[in-house]
Amino acid sequence: MTTNVGTIDRVLRAALGIVLLYLAFFSGLPTFTEPLFKYGAAIVGIVMLATSTLKLCPLYSIFGIKTCKDC
């Protein structure tokens, strides 16, 4: 599998992943006390961090999108 996620995309995904994990586990907001929102945000946050780390987005592969200049 080739990489298809560029630098700016990776930084935004990592930031979103960290924010979602923070909201899910440490924010204390009433919305995130519900299990659906809490664990949903955690799962999406983990996926965002994984795609950022691996430089690979499965949806980008399906649709043929590449945000990196070198690949």
PDB file of C-alpha atoms in Angstrom:
ATOM      1  CA  MET A   1       0.000   0.000   0.000  1.00  0.00           C
ATOM      2  CA  THR A   2       1.304   3.399  -0.914  1.00  0.00           C
ATOM      3  CA  THR A   3       0.979   6.482   1.212  1.00  0.00           C
ATOM      4  CA  ASN A   4      -1.752   8.920   0.271  1.00  0.00           C
ATOM      5  CA  VAL A   5      -1.910  11.400   3.177  1.00  0.00           C
ATOM      6  CA  GLY A   6       0.156  14.583   2.991  1.00  0.00           C
ATOM      7  CA  THR A   7       1.824  16.559   5.759  1.00  0.00           C
ATOM      8  CA  ILE A   8      -0.899  19.143   6.351  1.00  0.00           C
ATOM      9  CA  ASP A   9      -3.542  16.421   6.251  1.00  0.00           C
ATOM     10  CA  ARG A  10      -1.541  14.367   8.785  1.00  0.00           C
ATOM     11  CA  VAL A  11      -1.187  17.298  11.175  1.00  0.00           C
ATOM     12  CA  LEU A  12      -4.912  18.082  11.004  1.00  0.00           C
ATOM     13  CA  ARG A  13      -5.842  14.430  11.522  1.00  0.00           C
ATOM     14  CA  ALA A  14      -3.490  14.127  14.510  1.00  0.00           C
ATOM     15  CA  ALA A  15      -4.871  17.306  16.072  1.00  0.00           C
ATOM     16  CA  LEU A  16      -8.459  16.150  15.545  1.00  0.00           C
ATOM     17  CA  GLY A  17      -7.633  12.748  17.020  1.00  0.00           C
ATOM     18  CA  ILE A  18      -6.070  14.265  20.125  1.00  0.00           C
ATOM     19  CA  VAL A  19      -8.992  16.672  20.607  1.00  0.00           C
ATOM     20  CA  LEU A  20     -11.554  13.880  20.248  1.00  0.00           C
ATOM     21  CA  LEU A  21      -9.728  11.663  22.731  1.00  0.00           C
ATOM     22  CA  TYR A  22      -9.481  14.565  25.163  1.00  0.00           C
ATOM     23  CA  LEU A  23     -13.193  15.309  24.810  1.00  0.00           C
ATOM     24  CA  ALA A  24     -14.094  11.659  25.269  1.00  0.00           C
ATOM     25  CA  PHE A  25     -12.071  10.992  28.407  1.00  0.00           C
ATOM     26  CA  PHE A  26     -11.004  14.221  30.128  1.00  0.00           C
ATOM     27  CA  SER A  27     -13.375  17.074  29.250  1.00  0.00           C
ATOM     28  CA  GLY A  28     -16.253  16.256  31.594  1.00  0.00           C
ATOM     29  CA  LEU A  29     -18.763  17.793  29.195  1.00  0.00           C
ATOM     30  CA  PRO A  30     -22.297  16.442  29.634  1.00  0.00           C
ATOM     31  CA  THR A  31     -22.503  15.369  25.989  1.00  0.00           C
ATOM     32  CA  PHE A  32     -19.553  13.030  26.399  1.00  0.00           C
ATOM     33  CA  THR A  33     -20.925  11.294  29.493  1.00  0.00           C
ATOM     34  CA  GLU A  34     -23.259   9.338  27.217  1.00  0.00           C
ATOM     35  CA  PRO A  35     -21.540   6.089  26.158  1.00  0.00           C
ATOM     36  CA  LEU A  36     -22.445   6.519  22.484  1.00  0.00           C
ATOM     37  CA  PHE A  37     -20.736   9.903  22.199  1.00  0.00           C
ATOM     38  CA  LYS A  38     -17.870   9.027  24.522  1.00  0.00           C
ATOM     39  CA  TYR A  39     -16.818   5.825  22.796  1.00  0.00           C
ATOM     40  CA  GLY A  40     -17.771   7.084  19.354  1.00  0.00           C
ATOM     41  CA  ALA A  41     -15.440  10.055  19.787  1.00  0.00           C
ATOM     42  CA  ALA A  42     -12.728   7.758  21.139  1.00  0.00           C
ATOM     43  CA  ILE A  43     -12.970   5.395  18.161  1.00  0.00           C
ATOM     44  CA  VAL A  44     -12.909   8.230  15.635  1.00  0.00           C
ATOM     45  CA  GLY A  45      -9.980   9.811  17.506  1.00  0.00           C
ATOM     46  CA  ILE A  46      -7.995   6.564  17.395  1.00  0.00           C
ATOM     47  CA  VAL A  47      -8.723   6.131  13.686  1.00  0.00           C
ATOM     48  CA  MET A  48      -7.584   9.714  13.003  1.00  0.00           C
ATOM     49  CA  LEU A  49      -4.340   9.131  14.901  1.00  0.00           C
ATOM     50  CA  ALA A  50      -3.765   5.810  13.117  1.00  0.00           C
ATOM     51  CA  THR A  51      -4.260   7.269   9.639  1.00  0.00           C
ATOM     52  CA  SER A  52      -1.986  10.152  10.577  1.00  0.00           C
ATOM     53  CA  THR A  53       0.733   7.824  11.821  1.00  0.00           C
ATOM     54  CA  LEU A  54       0.523   5.324   8.948  1.00  0.00           C
ATOM     55  CA  LYS A  55       0.174   8.032   6.243  1.00  0.00           C
ATOM     56  CA  LEU A  56      -2.567   5.913   4.720  1.00  0.00           C
ATOM     57  CA  CYS A  57      -6.304   6.546   4.522  1.00  0.00           C
ATOM     58  CA  PRO A  58      -8.393   3.627   3.242  1.00  0.00           C
ATOM     59  CA  LEU A  59     -11.154   5.948   2.001  1.00  0.00           C
ATOM     60  CA  TYR A  60      -8.616   7.980   0.045  1.00  0.00           C
ATOM     61  CA  SER A  61      -7.423   4.719  -1.556  1.00  0.00           C
ATOM     62  CA  ILE A  62     -10.949   3.775  -2.589  1.00  0.00           C
ATOM     63  CA  PHE A  63     -11.659   7.159  -4.166  1.00  0.00           C
ATOM     64  CA  GLY A  64      -8.166   7.662  -5.612  1.00  0.00           C
ATOM     65  CA  ILE A  65      -7.403  10.785  -3.580  1.00  0.00           C
ATOM     66  CA  LYS A  66      -3.831  11.750  -2.678  1.00  0.00           C
ATOM     67  CA  THR A  67      -2.907  14.774  -0.586  1.00  0.00           C
ATOM     68  CA  CYS A  68       0.847  14.154  -0.609  1.00  0.00           C
ATOM     69  CA  LYS A  69       3.127  15.688  -3.211  1.00  0.00           C
ATOM     70  CA  ASP A  70       5.772  12.942  -3.213  1.00  0.00           C
ATOM     71  CA  CYS A  71       3.611   9.878  -3.750  1.00  0.00           C
TER      72      CYS A  71
END
